[in-house]
Tab-separated table of C-alpha atoms in Angstrom:
chain	number	residue	atom	x	y	z
L	10	MET	CA	118.553	78.189	117.365
L	11	THR	CA	116.578	74.950	117.351
L	12	LYS	CA	118.036	71.570	116.378
L	13	ALA	CA	116.012	71.629	113.156
L	14	GLN	CA	117.367	75.083	112.301
L	15	ILE	CA	120.934	73.956	113.014
L	16	LYS	CA	120.501	71.026	110.631
L	17	TYR	CA	118.960	73.319	108.013
L	18	VAL	CA	121.717	75.948	108.343
L	19	ARG	CA	124.445	73.300	108.124
L	20	GLY	CA	122.834	72.033	104.905
L	21	LEU	CA	122.667	75.569	103.501
L	22	LEU	CA	126.300	76.189	104.441
L	23	HIS	CA	127.291	72.969	102.664
L	24	ARG	CA	125.273	73.866	99.557
L	25	GLN	CA	126.963	77.289	99.418
L	26	GLY	CA	130.420	75.768	99.949
L	27	LEU	CA	130.818	77.564	103.269
L	28	THR	CA	131.127	74.583	105.618
L	29	GLU	CA	134.759	75.396	106.453
L	30	GLU	CA	133.865	79.062	107.057
L	31	LYS	CA	130.957	78.318	109.415
L	32	ASP	CA	132.645	79.893	112.438
L	33	ALA	CA	133.481	83.096	110.540
L	34	VAL	CA	129.950	83.345	109.122
L	35	VAL	CA	128.342	82.854	112.540
L	36	LEU	CA	130.775	85.330	114.095
L	37	GLU	CA	129.765	87.935	111.520
L	38	TYR	CA	126.021	87.372	111.958
L	39	THR	CA	126.275	87.565	115.744
L	40	GLY	CA	128.343	90.738	115.678
L	41	GLY	CA	131.386	88.936	117.073
L	42	ARG	CA	129.467	87.464	120.020
L	43	THR	CA	129.875	83.745	119.225
L	44	THR	CA	130.947	81.162	116.649
L	45	HIS	CA	128.374	78.579	117.753
L	46	LEU	CA	125.097	78.038	115.906
L	47	THR	CA	123.409	76.971	119.148
L	48	GLU	CA	124.070	80.387	120.719
L	49	MET	CA	122.548	82.428	117.913
L	50	ARG	CA	119.523	84.586	118.732
L	51	TYR	CA	116.235	84.564	116.844
L	52	GLY	CA	116.945	87.616	114.662
L	53	GLU	CA	120.495	86.497	113.925
L	54	THR	CA	119.252	83.069	112.911
L	55	ASN	CA	116.616	84.504	110.579
L	56	ALA	CA	119.118	86.861	108.940
L	57	LEU	CA	121.609	84.030	108.401
L	58	ILE	CA	118.986	81.696	106.934
L	59	LYS	CA	117.696	84.432	104.651
L	60	PHE	CA	121.234	85.130	103.418
L	61	LEU	CA	122.118	81.468	102.867
L	62	ALA	CA	118.815	80.510	101.234
L	63	GLY	CA	119.014	83.436	98.819
L	64	PRO	CA	116.043	85.119	97.199
L	65	SER	CA	112.842	83.131	96.949
L	66	LYS	CA	111.290	82.264	93.604
L	67	LYS	CA	108.574	84.812	94.319
L	68	ASP	CA	111.187	87.514	94.973
L	69	ALA	CA	112.966	86.608	91.738
L	70	MET	CA	109.786	86.816	89.654
L	71	THR	CA	108.697	90.061	91.298
L	72	GLY	CA	112.173	91.464	90.709
L	73	LYS	CA	112.009	90.486	87.050
L	74	ILE	CA	108.743	92.393	86.599
L	75	LEU	CA	110.125	95.444	88.407
L	76	SER	CA	113.295	95.319	86.315
L	77	MET	CA	111.319	95.282	83.063
L	78	ALA	CA	109.138	98.142	84.344
L	79	HIS	CA	112.302	100.104	85.105
L	80	GLU	CA	113.646	99.483	81.591
L	81	MET	CA	110.354	100.717	80.127
L	82	GLY	CA	110.727	103.968	82.049
L	83	TRP	CA	108.043	103.288	84.641
L	84	GLU	CA	109.986	105.349	87.158
L	85	LEU	CA	109.491	108.064	89.712
L	86	PRO	CA	111.532	111.293	89.438
L	87	GLY	CA	114.254	109.835	91.704
L	88	GLY	CA	114.795	106.883	89.361
L	89	LYS	CA	113.001	104.275	91.461
L	90	VAL	CA	110.412	102.018	89.845
L	91	ASP	CA	106.878	103.420	90.000
L	92	VAL	CA	105.384	100.559	92.006
L	93	GLN	CA	101.952	102.221	92.000
L	94	ARG	CA	101.950	102.088	88.210
L	95	VAL	CA	103.018	98.422	88.252
L	96	ASN	CA	100.306	97.645	90.824
L	97	ALA	CA	97.686	99.476	88.749
L	98	TRP	CA	98.731	97.438	85.712
L	99	CYS	CA	98.524	94.197	87.716
L	100	MET	CA	95.064	95.068	89.010
L	101	LYS	CA	93.833	95.893	85.510
L	102	TYR	CA	95.476	93.228	83.339
L	103	THR	CA	96.011	90.132	85.493
L	104	SER	CA	93.451	87.444	86.209
L	105	CYS	CA	93.822	87.776	89.994
L	106	LYS	CA	93.304	91.595	89.984
L	107	GLN	CA	95.728	92.198	92.865
L	108	PRO	CA	98.785	94.421	93.435
L	109	LEU	CA	102.108	92.773	92.557
L	110	ASP	CA	103.122	91.986	96.146
L	111	LYS	CA	99.752	90.310	96.847
L	112	ILE	CA	99.703	88.033	93.785
L	113	PRO	CA	99.879	84.382	94.904
L	114	MET	CA	102.965	82.381	93.957
L	115	ASN	CA	100.987	80.048	91.701
L	116	GLU	CA	99.774	83.036	89.606
L	117	LEU	CA	103.113	84.851	89.301
L	118	PRO	CA	104.519	82.837	86.362
L	119	LYS	CA	101.465	83.821	84.296
L	120	VAL	CA	101.874	87.474	85.288
L	121	VAL	CA	105.573	87.393	84.359
L	122	THR	CA	104.694	85.933	80.951
L	123	VAL	CA	102.079	88.605	80.253
L	124	PHE	CA	104.389	91.382	81.458
L	125	GLU	CA	107.191	90.014	79.254
L	126	ARG	CA	104.874	90.408	76.257
L	127	VAL	CA	104.215	94.025	77.231
L	128	TYR	CA	107.956	94.550	77.625
L	129	MET	CA	108.763	92.963	74.248
L	130	SER	CA	106.101	95.094	72.586
L	131	PHE	CA	107.650	98.171	74.176
L	132	MET	CA	111.140	97.171	73.036
L	133	LYS	CA	109.969	96.661	69.447
L	134	GLY	CA	108.539	100.173	69.483
L	135	ILE	CA	111.845	101.781	70.378
């Protein structure tokens, strides 16, 4: 772990209220190998940062769209969201004409707004 990453992780730990539990958190993410941030490996560091930082804004917006699609019944037989259907909708009805996972961050709020309108229209029809 680099010095910059150590500083970043310490800040994330503080923000999450986990400063006192740092050793236990590091021990868990290293599989019991160490309690020191400096001894963490690349993959361990990335996993810890991802956990502490939480979902990105893009992940949250994408998740919101997928959740609404699920509630509208856009599902595969196993109950998972029909991502192909969501992607087809995005390519047809959004200004960027791209699948959901390829839509740039600056366009996602607009897509969420439009999809919310579709969702609300669906809910009124129930």
